[in-house]
Amino acid sequence: MRKHWVMLVAACLVPSWEGAASTLTRGEFTALFEQEAETVLADTGFDIVDELHLRANKPGGGELIVFLDNAYHSYELGQQPLYEAIQSKIVVVDAQLNHDSHQQVSRILPVIKPQSFLVRTREQLSEAGVNKDLTPFYYEHLNSDLIVLYVLDTPQSAQYLTKAQVKALGLSATHLRALANDNLQMHWQQTDAKWVVFSQELQGVLTLSKRDFYAASSLLAQPDWSLAALEEGWVFFMPARDHVYLVPREDAFAMSHISALVKDIYKHNRHAISPYGYMFDAGKWVRYSPLKAVEPSDG
């Protein structure tokens, strides 16, 4: 019941924000979020730590670190209107603070898998005499090559969330993705993962500083938003779950070398994901096409 009330109050507040003449700065976005979050979540206090970084304090004790990087990034790129970005984040924070299974909610992380993962799973179900159409875990299509699943990450294991578990959370697909991406942002903070230069020979290519189970998921939430937006000028390669590379689209030398490396990793890694690169186009992650990328503009 609380979830529906929070969504209703947030929805009533946000339309008035759209009068902003230009894109809000990080500081303005942070201040606006604090103002609206304290109105909707009246029992929770918010303190601004830095731009896009707040601390939420509950009256009964307990604290939640709130990062607005993903929400601001979505708004800045025009993927969400201002009111949707703020509203979605408020709903997510409420779930993180007040969900009956708070500890579990804070451990939900996104995982990217190839579409072939579904095929293999259904084949295994069919061999076991189970209806192959009853895929037990919850998933979303990212594009024609990739899907997004959600796992409950614990020190002992990472368990895929089932459709029943996701339904019990009471979150929309949009809010579930935002929640998982926020948790992933916290994971990067805790593991101190960063984008680093791949090699002296390929100075323009970036890779993660750590081999990580969730490395491929950095497509959804970056470890470091101070980097020029991933969507602008980069091709993202994820040949395996713990191998990722960012390559400038215009660097033909780097693209040739990394493409060959990616194909080799994909061929030999037991956790392979894709031999292709992906670029952000018209609001979606699509398979990189060199011809399309260098197509001249009109005029």
PDB file of C-alpha atoms in Angstrom:
ATOM      1  CA  MET A   1       0.000   0.000   0.000  1.00  0.00           C
ATOM      2  CA  ARG A   2       2.840   2.370   0.895  1.00  0.00           C
ATOM      3  CA  LYS A   3       4.440   1.847  -2.532  1.00  0.00           C
ATOM      4  CA  HIS A   4       1.275   2.973  -4.335  1.00  0.00           C
ATOM      5  CA  TRP A   5       0.956   6.010  -2.043  1.00  0.00           C
ATOM      6  CA  VAL A   6       4.560   7.061  -2.696  1.00  0.00           C
ATOM      7  CA  MET A   7       4.094   6.737  -6.465  1.00  0.00           C
ATOM      8  CA  LEU A   8       0.837   8.740  -6.314  1.00  0.00           C
ATOM      9  CA  VAL A   9       2.320  11.607  -4.286  1.00  0.00           C
ATOM     10  CA  ALA A  10       5.430  11.748  -6.481  1.00  0.00           C
ATOM     11  CA  ALA A  11       3.292  11.823  -9.622  1.00  0.00           C
ATOM     12  CA  CYS A  12       1.279  14.741  -8.254  1.00  0.00           C
ATOM     13  CA  LEU A  13       4.388  16.795  -7.567  1.00  0.00           C
ATOM     14  CA  VAL A  14       6.534  16.365 -10.602  1.00  0.00           C
ATOM     15  CA  PRO A  15       4.722  17.960 -13.598  1.00  0.00           C
ATOM     16  CA  SER A  16       5.478  21.498 -12.342  1.00  0.00           C
ATOM     17  CA  TRP A  17       9.213  20.881 -12.740  1.00  0.00           C
ATOM     18  CA  GLU A  18       9.113  20.758 -16.505  1.00  0.00           C
ATOM     19  CA  GLY A  19       9.209  24.525 -16.880  1.00  0.00           C
ATOM     20  CA  ALA A  20      13.006  24.578 -16.602  1.00  0.00           C
ATOM     21  CA  ALA A  21      14.352  26.589 -19.552  1.00  0.00           C
ATOM     22  CA  SER A  22      17.604  24.618 -19.800  1.00  0.00           C
ATOM     23  CA  THR A  23      19.130  21.405 -18.516  1.00  0.00           C
ATOM     24  CA  LEU A  24      19.641  21.541 -14.765  1.00  0.00           C
ATOM     25  CA  THR A  25      23.190  21.372 -13.482  1.00  0.00           C
ATOM     26  CA  ARG A  26      24.233  18.488 -11.251  1.00  0.00           C
ATOM     27  CA  GLY A  27      23.928  20.732  -8.213  1.00  0.00           C
ATOM     28  CA  GLU A  28      20.452  21.960  -9.186  1.00  0.00           C
ATOM     29  CA  PHE A  29      19.288  18.408  -9.864  1.00  0.00           C
ATOM     30  CA  THR A  30      20.599  17.316  -6.455  1.00  0.00           C
ATOM     31  CA  ALA A  31      18.854  20.177  -4.661  1.00  0.00           C
ATOM     32  CA  LEU A  32      15.588  19.501  -6.477  1.00  0.00           C
ATOM     33  CA  PHE A  33      15.733  15.808  -5.625  1.00  0.00           C
ATOM     34  CA  GLU A  34      16.336  16.594  -1.937  1.00  0.00           C
ATOM     35  CA  GLN A  35      13.376  19.000  -1.896  1.00  0.00           C
ATOM     36  CA  GLU A  36      10.939  16.585  -3.526  1.00  0.00           C
ATOM     37  CA  ALA A  37      12.180  13.479  -1.699  1.00  0.00           C
ATOM     38  CA  GLU A  38      11.679  15.162   1.681  1.00  0.00           C
ATOM     39  CA  THR A  39       8.143  16.090   0.612  1.00  0.00           C
ATOM     40  CA  VAL A  40       7.199  12.579  -0.562  1.00  0.00           C
ATOM     41  CA  LEU A  41       9.161  10.629   2.062  1.00  0.00           C
ATOM     42  CA  ALA A  42       8.265  12.868   4.988  1.00  0.00           C
ATOM     43  CA  ASP A  43       9.577  10.406   7.593  1.00  0.00           C
ATOM     44  CA  THR A  44      13.069  10.434   6.084  1.00  0.00           C
ATOM     45  CA  GLY A  45      15.710  13.145   6.341  1.00  0.00           C
ATOM     46  CA  PHE A  46      18.067  13.845   3.450  1.00  0.00           C
ATOM     47  CA  ASP A  47      21.482  15.536   3.638  1.00  0.00           C
ATOM     48  CA  ILE A  48      23.448  16.578   0.574  1.00  0.00           C
ATOM     49  CA  VAL A  49      26.999  15.211   0.743  1.00  0.00           C
ATOM     50  CA  ASP A  50      28.093  16.400  -2.694  1.00  0.00           C
ATOM     51  CA  GLU A  51      26.675  16.854  -6.178  1.00  0.00           C
ATOM     52  CA  LEU A  52      24.530  13.787  -7.010  1.00  0.00           C
ATOM     53  CA  HIS A  53      25.367  12.294  -3.608  1.00  0.00           C
ATOM     54  CA  LEU A  54      23.060  12.358  -0.561  1.00  0.00           C
ATOM     55  CA  ARG A  55      22.598  10.578   2.739  1.00  0.00           C
ATOM     56  CA  ALA A  56      19.097   9.420   3.771  1.00  0.00           C
ATOM     57  CA  ASN A  57      18.467   9.119   7.516  1.00  0.00           C
ATOM     58  CA  LYS A  58      15.475   7.250   8.910  1.00  0.00           C
ATOM     59  CA  PRO A  59      13.931   8.386  12.245  1.00  0.00           C
ATOM     60  CA  GLY A  60      14.253   4.892  13.716  1.00  0.00           C
ATOM     61  CA  GLY A  61      17.925   4.688  12.825  1.00  0.00           C
ATOM     62  CA  GLY A  62      19.678   3.424   9.765  1.00  0.00           C
ATOM     63  CA  GLU A  63      21.190   5.197   6.830  1.00  0.00           C
ATOM     64  CA  LEU A  64      21.219   4.893   3.070  1.00  0.00           C
ATOM     65  CA  ILE A  65      23.782   6.414   0.712  1.00  0.00           C
ATOM     66  CA  VAL A  66      21.958   7.824  -2.315  1.00  0.00           C
ATOM     67  CA  PHE A  67      23.723   8.331  -5.640  1.00  0.00           C
ATOM     68  CA  LEU A  68      21.867  10.277  -8.330  1.00  0.00           C
ATOM     69  CA  ASP A  69      24.382   9.626 -11.137  1.00  0.00           C
ATOM     70  CA  ASN A  70      22.143   7.210 -13.039  1.00  0.00           C
ATOM     71  CA  ALA A  71      19.041   9.370 -12.658  1.00  0.00           C
ATOM     72  CA  TYR A  72      20.839  12.535 -13.745  1.00  0.00           C
ATOM     73  CA  HIS A  73      22.504  10.779 -16.648  1.00  0.00           C
ATOM     74  CA  SER A  74      19.128   9.513 -17.872  1.00  0.00           C
ATOM     75  CA  TYR A  75      17.666  13.031 -17.623  1.00  0.00           C
ATOM     76  CA  GLU A  76      20.682  14.767 -19.168  1.00  0.00           C
ATOM     77  CA  LEU A  77      20.608  12.518 -22.241  1.00  0.00           C
ATOM     78  CA  GLY A  78      16.866  12.975 -22.662  1.00  0.00           C
ATOM     79  CA  GLN A  79      16.094   9.331 -21.914  1.00  0.00           C
ATOM     80  CA  GLN A  80      13.647  10.493 -19.201  1.00  0.00           C
ATOM     81  CA  PRO A  81      11.906  13.809 -18.627  1.00  0.00           C
ATOM     82  CA  LEU A  82      13.005  15.579 -15.450  1.00  0.00           C
ATOM     83  CA  TYR A  83       9.900  14.597 -13.500  1.00  0.00           C
ATOM     84  CA  GLU A  84      10.227  10.911 -14.452  1.00  0.00           C
ATOM     85  CA  ALA A  85      13.896  10.779 -13.468  1.00  0.00           C
ATOM     86  CA  ILE A  86      13.165  12.297 -10.039  1.00  0.00           C
ATOM     87  CA  GLN A  87       9.974  10.305  -9.474  1.00  0.00           C
ATOM     88  CA  SER A  88      11.597   7.004 -10.380  1.00  0.00           C
ATOM     89  CA  LYS A  89      14.509   7.680  -8.048  1.00  0.00           C
ATOM     90  CA  ILE A  90      12.197   8.535  -5.144  1.00  0.00           C
ATOM     91  CA  VAL A  91      10.294   5.265  -5.615  1.00  0.00           C
ATOM     92  CA  VAL A  92      13.584   3.341  -5.678  1.00  0.00           C
ATOM     93  CA  VAL A  93      14.887   5.041  -2.521  1.00  0.00           C
ATOM     94  CA  ASP A  94      11.611   4.284  -0.754  1.00  0.00           C
ATOM     95  CA  ALA A  95      11.945   0.606  -1.719  1.00  0.00           C
ATOM     96  CA  GLN A  96      15.537   0.547  -0.489  1.00  0.00           C
ATOM     97  CA  LEU A  97      14.569   2.108   2.840  1.00  0.00           C
ATOM     98  CA  ASN A  98      11.193   0.598   3.581  1.00  0.00           C
ATOM     99  CA  HIS A  99      10.798  -2.706   1.742  1.00  0.00           C
ATOM    100  CA  ASP A 100      10.062  -5.645   4.076  1.00  0.00           C
ATOM    101  CA  SER A 101      13.103  -7.406   2.640  1.00  0.00           C
ATOM    102  CA  HIS A 102      15.417  -4.394   2.762  1.00  0.00           C
ATOM    103  CA  GLN A 103      18.615  -6.422   2.852  1.00  0.00           C
ATOM    104  CA  GLN A 104      17.553  -8.453  -0.166  1.00  0.00           C
ATOM    105  CA  VAL A 105      16.444  -5.395  -2.139  1.00  0.00           C
ATOM    106  CA  SER A 106      19.848  -3.793  -1.643  1.00  0.00           C
ATOM    107  CA  ARG A 107      21.519  -6.890  -3.096  1.00  0.00           C
ATOM    108  CA  ILE A 108      19.650  -7.031  -6.411  1.00  0.00           C
ATOM    109  CA  LEU A 109      22.058  -6.472  -9.306  1.00  0.00           C
ATOM    110  CA  PRO A 110      21.639  -6.595 -13.110  1.00  0.00           C
ATOM    111  CA  VAL A 111      23.377  -9.224 -15.231  1.00  0.00           C
ATOM    112  CA  ILE A 112      23.708  -9.159 -19.028  1.00  0.00           C
ATOM    113  CA  LYS A 113      23.497 -12.466 -20.869  1.00  0.00           C
ATOM    114  CA  PRO A 114      23.313 -13.466 -24.555  1.00  0.00           C
ATOM    115  CA  GLN A 115      19.935 -14.409 -26.032  1.00  0.00           C
ATOM    116  CA  SER A 116      21.366 -17.918 -26.446  1.00  0.00           C
ATOM    117  CA  PHE A 117      21.172 -18.238 -22.659  1.00  0.00           C
ATOM    118  CA  LEU A 118      17.392 -18.447 -23.036  1.00  0.00           C
ATOM    119  CA  VAL A 119      17.698 -21.093 -25.741  1.00  0.00           C
ATOM    120  CA  ARG A 120      19.986 -23.263 -23.618  1.00  0.00           C
ATOM    121  CA  THR A 121      17.761 -22.897 -20.566  1.00  0.00           C
ATOM    122  CA  ARG A 122      14.668 -23.912 -22.507  1.00  0.00           C
ATOM    123  CA  GLU A 123      16.482 -26.897 -23.973  1.00  0.00           C
ATOM    124  CA  GLN A 124      17.472 -27.997 -20.472  1.00  0.00           C
ATOM    125  CA  LEU A 125      13.895 -27.588 -19.252  1.00  0.00           C
ATOM    126  CA  SER A 126      12.598 -29.614 -22.200  1.00  0.00           C
ATOM    127  CA  GLU A 127      15.102 -32.407 -21.501  1.00  0.00           C
ATOM    128  CA  ALA A 128      13.932 -32.440 -17.884  1.00  0.00           C
ATOM    129  CA  GLY A 129      10.307 -32.818 -18.981  1.00  0.00           C
ATOM    130  CA  VAL A 130       9.341 -29.257 -18.011  1.00  0.00           C
ATOM    131  CA  ASN A 131       7.360 -26.955 -20.289  1.00  0.00           C
ATOM    132  CA  LYS A 132      10.116 -25.061 -22.082  1.00  0.00           C
ATOM    133  CA  ASP A 133       7.906 -21.959 -22.321  1.00  0.00           C
ATOM    134  CA  LEU A 134       7.809 -21.664 -18.517  1.00  0.00           C
ATOM    135  CA  THR A 135      11.225 -20.016 -18.150  1.00  0.00           C
ATOM    136  CA  PRO A 136      11.448 -19.606 -14.358  1.00  0.00           C
ATOM    137  CA  PHE A 137      13.633 -16.513 -14.118  1.00  0.00           C
ATOM    138  CA  TYR A 138      12.640 -12.967 -14.910  1.00  0.00           C
ATOM    139  CA  TYR A 139      14.378 -11.290 -17.837  1.00  0.00           C
ATOM    140  CA  GLU A 140      14.113  -8.302 -20.163  1.00  0.00           C
ATOM    141  CA  HIS A 141      15.277  -7.976 -23.768  1.00  0.00           C
ATOM    142  CA  LEU A 142      18.013  -5.356 -24.166  1.00  0.00           C
ATOM    143  CA  ASN A 143      18.320  -5.869 -27.920  1.00  0.00           C
ATOM    144  CA  SER A 144      18.292  -8.732 -30.441  1.00  0.00           C
ATOM    145  CA  ASP A 145      21.566 -10.105 -28.998  1.00  0.00           C
ATOM    146  CA  LEU A 146      21.297  -9.480 -25.269  1.00  0.00           C
ATOM    147  CA  ILE A 147      18.986  -9.875 -22.288  1.00  0.00           C
ATOM    148  CA  VAL A 148      19.071  -8.447 -18.763  1.00  0.00           C
ATOM    149  CA  LEU A 149      18.449 -10.667 -15.757  1.00  0.00           C
ATOM    150  CA  TYR A 150      18.531  -9.800 -12.063  1.00  0.00           C
ATOM    151  CA  VAL A 151      20.371 -11.662  -9.354  1.00  0.00           C
ATOM    152  CA  LEU A 152      20.232 -11.657  -5.579  1.00  0.00           C
ATOM    153  CA  ASP A 153      23.909 -11.275  -4.749  1.00  0.00           C
ATOM    154  CA  THR A 154      25.018 -12.791  -1.442  1.00  0.00           C
ATOM    155  CA  PRO A 155      28.451 -13.752  -0.103  1.00  0.00           C
ATOM    156  CA  GLN A 156      27.588 -17.376  -0.884  1.00  0.00           C
ATOM    157  CA  SER A 157      26.060 -17.123  -4.346  1.00  0.00           C
ATOM    158  CA  ALA A 158      24.295 -15.059  -6.999  1.00  0.00           C
ATOM    159  CA  GLN A 159      20.777 -16.401  -7.562  1.00  0.00           C
ATOM    160  CA  TYR A 160      18.631 -15.353 -10.512  1.00  0.00           C
ATOM    161  CA  LEU A 161      15.367 -13.724  -9.485  1.00  0.00           C
ATOM    162  CA  THR A 162      12.285 -15.629 -10.560  1.00  0.00           C
ATOM    163  CA  LYS A 163       9.205 -14.017 -12.055  1.00  0.00           C
ATOM    164  CA  ALA A 164       7.382 -14.668  -8.777  1.00  0.00           C
ATOM    165  CA  GLN A 165      10.088 -12.917  -6.761  1.00  0.00           C
ATOM    166  CA  VAL A 166      10.019  -9.866  -9.022  1.00  0.00           C
ATOM    167  CA  LYS A 167       6.235  -9.711  -8.807  1.00  0.00           C
ATOM    168  CA  ALA A 168       6.453  -9.815  -5.013  1.00  0.00           C
ATOM    169  CA  LEU A 169       8.723  -6.749  -5.040  1.00  0.00           C
ATOM    170  CA  GLY A 170       5.846  -4.713  -6.460  1.00  0.00           C
ATOM    171  CA  LEU A 171       8.116  -2.624  -8.689  1.00  0.00           C
ATOM    172  CA  SER A 172       7.577  -1.785 -12.338  1.00  0.00           C
ATOM    173  CA  ALA A 173      10.200  -2.900 -14.861  1.00  0.00           C
ATOM    174  CA  THR A 174      11.504   0.678 -15.020  1.00  0.00           C
ATOM    175  CA  HIS A 175      11.846   0.951 -11.253  1.00  0.00           C
ATOM    176  CA  LEU A 176      13.408  -2.504 -10.961  1.00  0.00           C
ATOM    177  CA  ARG A 177      16.068  -1.549 -13.519  1.00  0.00           C
ATOM    178  CA  ALA A 178      16.720   1.732 -11.689  1.00  0.00           C
ATOM    179  CA  LEU A 179      17.001  -0.081  -8.353  1.00  0.00           C
ATOM    180  CA  ALA A 180      19.428  -2.662  -9.709  1.00  0.00           C
ATOM    181  CA  ASN A 181      21.517  -0.007 -11.464  1.00  0.00           C
ATOM    182  CA  ASP A 182      21.753   1.995  -8.235  1.00  0.00           C
ATOM    183  CA  ASN A 183      22.901  -1.109  -6.378  1.00  0.00           C
ATOM    184  CA  LEU A 184      25.471  -1.683  -9.107  1.00  0.00           C
ATOM    185  CA  GLN A 185      26.712   1.884  -8.644  1.00  0.00           C
ATOM    186  CA  MET A 186      27.249   1.079  -4.959  1.00  0.00           C
ATOM    187  CA  HIS A 187      29.049  -2.123  -5.954  1.00  0.00           C
ATOM    188  CA  TRP A 188      31.506  -0.090  -8.026  1.00  0.00           C
ATOM    189  CA  GLN A 189      32.092   2.211  -5.070  1.00  0.00           C
ATOM    190  CA  GLN A 190      32.752  -0.704  -2.736  1.00  0.00           C
ATOM    191  CA  THR A 191      35.108  -2.510  -5.115  1.00  0.00           C
ATOM    192  CA  ASP A 192      36.847   0.691  -6.237  1.00  0.00           C
ATOM    193  CA  ALA A 193      36.438  -0.276  -9.896  1.00  0.00           C
ATOM    194  CA  LYS A 194      37.487   2.359 -12.423  1.00  0.00           C
ATOM    195  CA  TRP A 195      37.970   2.815 -16.149  1.00  0.00           C
ATOM    196  CA  VAL A 196      41.682   2.616 -16.950  1.00  0.00           C
ATOM    197  CA  VAL A 197      43.767   2.801 -20.129  1.00  0.00           C
ATOM    198  CA  PHE A 198      44.002  -0.642 -21.720  1.00  0.00           C
ATOM    199  CA  SER A 199      47.621  -0.475 -22.890  1.00  0.00           C
ATOM    200  CA  GLN A 200      50.413   1.876 -23.907  1.00  0.00           C
ATOM    201  CA  GLU A 201      49.826   0.918 -27.535  1.00  0.00           C
ATOM    202  CA  LEU A 202      46.092   1.574 -27.341  1.00  0.00           C
ATOM    203  CA  GLN A 203      45.881   4.716 -25.212  1.00  0.00           C
ATOM    204  CA  GLY A 204      42.359   5.531 -26.369  1.00  0.00           C
ATOM    205  CA  VAL A 205      40.885   2.206 -25.247  1.00  0.00           C
ATOM    206  CA  LEU A 206      39.504   1.829 -21.728  1.00  0.00           C
ATOM    207  CA  THR A 207      38.822  -1.271 -19.668  1.00  0.00           C
ATOM    208  CA  LEU A 208      37.804  -1.929 -16.056  1.00  0.00           C
ATOM    209  CA  SER A 209      40.555  -1.902 -13.459  1.00  0.00           C
ATOM    210  CA  LYS A 210      39.219  -5.144 -11.981  1.00  0.00           C
ATOM    211  CA  ARG A 211      37.951  -8.405 -13.443  1.00  0.00           C
ATOM    212  CA  ASP A 212      34.471  -8.450 -12.008  1.00  0.00           C
ATOM    213  CA  PHE A 213      31.457 -10.760 -12.182  1.00  0.00           C
ATOM    214  CA  TYR A 214      29.333  -7.709 -13.090  1.00  0.00           C
ATOM    215  CA  ALA A 215      31.785  -6.099 -15.521  1.00  0.00           C
ATOM    216  CA  ALA A 216      29.487  -6.480 -18.544  1.00  0.00           C
ATOM    217  CA  SER A 217      26.700  -4.785 -16.578  1.00  0.00           C
ATOM    218  CA  SER A 218      28.724  -1.567 -16.673  1.00  0.00           C
ATOM    219  CA  LEU A 219      26.873  -1.016 -19.945  1.00  0.00           C
ATOM    220  CA  LEU A 220      23.870  -0.168 -17.729  1.00  0.00           C
ATOM    221  CA  ALA A 221      25.591   1.763 -14.924  1.00  0.00           C
ATOM    222  CA  GLN A 222      29.144   2.986 -15.250  1.00  0.00           C
ATOM    223  CA  PRO A 223      31.729   2.910 -12.468  1.00  0.00           C
ATOM    224  CA  ASP A 224      32.704   6.515 -13.223  1.00  0.00           C
ATOM    225  CA  TRP A 225      30.286   9.044 -14.689  1.00  0.00           C
ATOM    226  CA  SER A 226      33.029  11.683 -14.797  1.00  0.00           C
ATOM    227  CA  LEU A 227      34.090   9.941 -17.990  1.00  0.00           C
ATOM    228  CA  ALA A 228      32.573  11.502 -21.106  1.00  0.00           C
ATOM    229  CA  ALA A 229      29.154   9.887 -21.453  1.00  0.00           C
ATOM    230  CA  LEU A 230      29.523   6.298 -22.598  1.00  0.00           C
ATOM    231  CA  GLU A 231      26.813   6.871 -25.182  1.00  0.00           C
ATOM    232  CA  GLU A 232      28.766   9.660 -26.874  1.00  0.00           C
ATOM    233  CA  GLY A 233      31.440   8.406 -29.237  1.00  0.00           C
ATOM    234  CA  TRP A 234      32.187   5.017 -27.722  1.00  0.00           C
ATOM    235  CA  VAL A 235      31.667   1.422 -28.785  1.00  0.00           C
ATOM    236  CA  PHE A 236      31.172  -0.984 -25.892  1.00  0.00           C
ATOM    237  CA  PHE A 237      32.527  -4.544 -26.205  1.00  0.00           C
ATOM    238  CA  MET A 238      31.687  -7.344 -23.766  1.00  0.00           C
ATOM    239  CA  PRO A 239      33.080 -10.632 -25.092  1.00  0.00           C
ATOM    240  CA  ALA A 240      32.681 -12.238 -21.651  1.00  0.00           C
ATOM    241  CA  ARG A 241      31.137 -11.325 -18.321  1.00  0.00           C
ATOM    242  CA  ASP A 242      34.461 -10.111 -16.860  1.00  0.00           C
ATOM    243  CA  HIS A 243      35.974  -8.576 -20.004  1.00  0.00           C
ATOM    244  CA  VAL A 244      34.785  -5.156 -21.216  1.00  0.00           C
ATOM    245  CA  TYR A 245      36.329  -2.537 -23.481  1.00  0.00           C
ATOM    246  CA  LEU A 246      35.401   0.997 -24.489  1.00  0.00           C
ATOM    247  CA  VAL A 247      36.746   1.973 -27.909  1.00  0.00           C
ATOM    248  CA  PRO A 248      36.437   5.404 -29.589  1.00  0.00           C
ATOM    249  CA  ARG A 249      34.357   4.984 -32.736  1.00  0.00           C
ATOM    250  CA  GLU A 250      36.760   7.039 -34.859  1.00  0.00           C
ATOM    251  CA  ASP A 251      39.918   5.134 -33.825  1.00  0.00           C
ATOM    252  CA  ALA A 252      40.230   2.588 -36.648  1.00  0.00           C
ATOM    253  CA  PHE A 253      43.546   1.206 -35.357  1.00  0.00           C
ATOM    254  CA  ALA A 254      42.145   0.529 -31.876  1.00  0.00           C
ATOM    255  CA  MET A 255      38.894  -0.832 -33.292  1.00  0.00           C
ATOM    256  CA  SER A 256      40.786  -3.364 -35.430  1.00  0.00           C
ATOM    257  CA  HIS A 257      42.948  -4.595 -32.546  1.00  0.00           C
ATOM    258  CA  ILE A 258      40.156  -4.812 -29.976  1.00  0.00           C
ATOM    259  CA  SER A 259      37.778  -6.511 -32.428  1.00  0.00           C
ATOM    260  CA  ALA A 260      40.343  -9.284 -32.967  1.00  0.00           C
ATOM    261  CA  LEU A 261      40.945  -9.616 -29.213  1.00  0.00           C
ATOM    262  CA  VAL A 262      37.206  -9.719 -28.494  1.00  0.00           C
ATOM    263  CA  LYS A 263      36.574 -12.491 -31.019  1.00  0.00           C
ATOM    264  CA  ASP A 264      39.343 -14.583 -29.455  1.00  0.00           C
ATOM    265  CA  ILE A 265      38.009 -14.088 -25.897  1.00  0.00           C
ATOM    266  CA  TYR A 266      34.479 -14.849 -27.031  1.00  0.00           C
ATOM    267  CA  LYS A 267      35.611 -18.067 -28.697  1.00  0.00           C
ATOM    268  CA  HIS A 268      37.509 -19.433 -25.694  1.00  0.00           C
ATOM    269  CA  ASN A 269      35.787 -18.035 -22.584  1.00  0.00           C
ATOM    270  CA  ARG A 270      33.198 -20.253 -20.885  1.00  0.00           C
ATOM    271  CA  HIS A 271      31.247 -17.154 -19.823  1.00  0.00           C
ATOM    272  CA  ALA A 272      31.127 -15.636 -23.305  1.00  0.00           C
ATOM    273  CA  ILE A 273      28.509 -12.975 -24.065  1.00  0.00           C
ATOM    274  CA  SER A 274      29.014 -11.386 -27.483  1.00  0.00           C
ATOM    275  CA  PRO A 275      31.677 -10.997 -30.191  1.00  0.00           C
ATOM    276  CA  TYR A 276      30.140  -7.678 -31.269  1.00  0.00           C
ATOM    277  CA  GLY A 277      30.444  -4.092 -30.159  1.00  0.00           C
ATOM    278  CA  TYR A 278      27.426  -1.955 -29.212  1.00  0.00           C
ATOM    279  CA  MET A 279      26.659   1.704 -29.653  1.00  0.00           C
ATOM    280  CA  PHE A 280      23.877   3.908 -28.317  1.00  0.00           C
ATOM    281  CA  ASP A 281      21.499   4.930 -31.090  1.00  0.00           C
ATOM    282  CA  ALA A 282      18.027   6.494 -30.845  1.00  0.00           C
ATOM    283  CA  GLY A 283      17.676   5.590 -27.184  1.00  0.00           C
ATOM    284  CA  LYS A 284      18.769   1.962 -27.544  1.00  0.00           C
ATOM    285  CA  TRP A 285      21.911  -0.149 -27.476  1.00  0.00           C
ATOM    286  CA  VAL A 286      22.335  -1.585 -30.962  1.00  0.00           C
ATOM    287  CA  ARG A 287      25.001  -3.700 -32.603  1.00  0.00           C
ATOM    288  CA  TYR A 288      27.816  -1.504 -33.885  1.00  0.00           C
ATOM    289  CA  SER A 289      27.982  -1.092 -37.644  1.00  0.00           C
ATOM    290  CA  PRO A 290      31.141   0.690 -38.921  1.00  0.00           C
ATOM    291  CA  LEU A 291      29.361   1.768 -42.111  1.00  0.00           C
ATOM    292  CA  LYS A 292      26.536   3.347 -40.144  1.00  0.00           C
ATOM    293  CA  ALA A 293      28.932   4.964 -37.691  1.00  0.00           C
ATOM    294  CA  VAL A 294      30.849   6.866 -40.406  1.00  0.00           C
ATOM    295  CA  GLU A 295      27.853   7.687 -42.567  1.00  0.00           C
ATOM    296  CA  PRO A 296      28.110  11.398 -43.510  1.00  0.00           C
ATOM    297  CA  SER A 297      25.423  13.755 -42.252  1.00  0.00           C
ATOM    298  CA  ASP A 298      23.217  15.767 -44.583  1.00  0.00           C
ATOM    299  CA  GLY A 299      24.851  18.933 -45.831  1.00  0.00           C
TER     300      GLY A 299
END
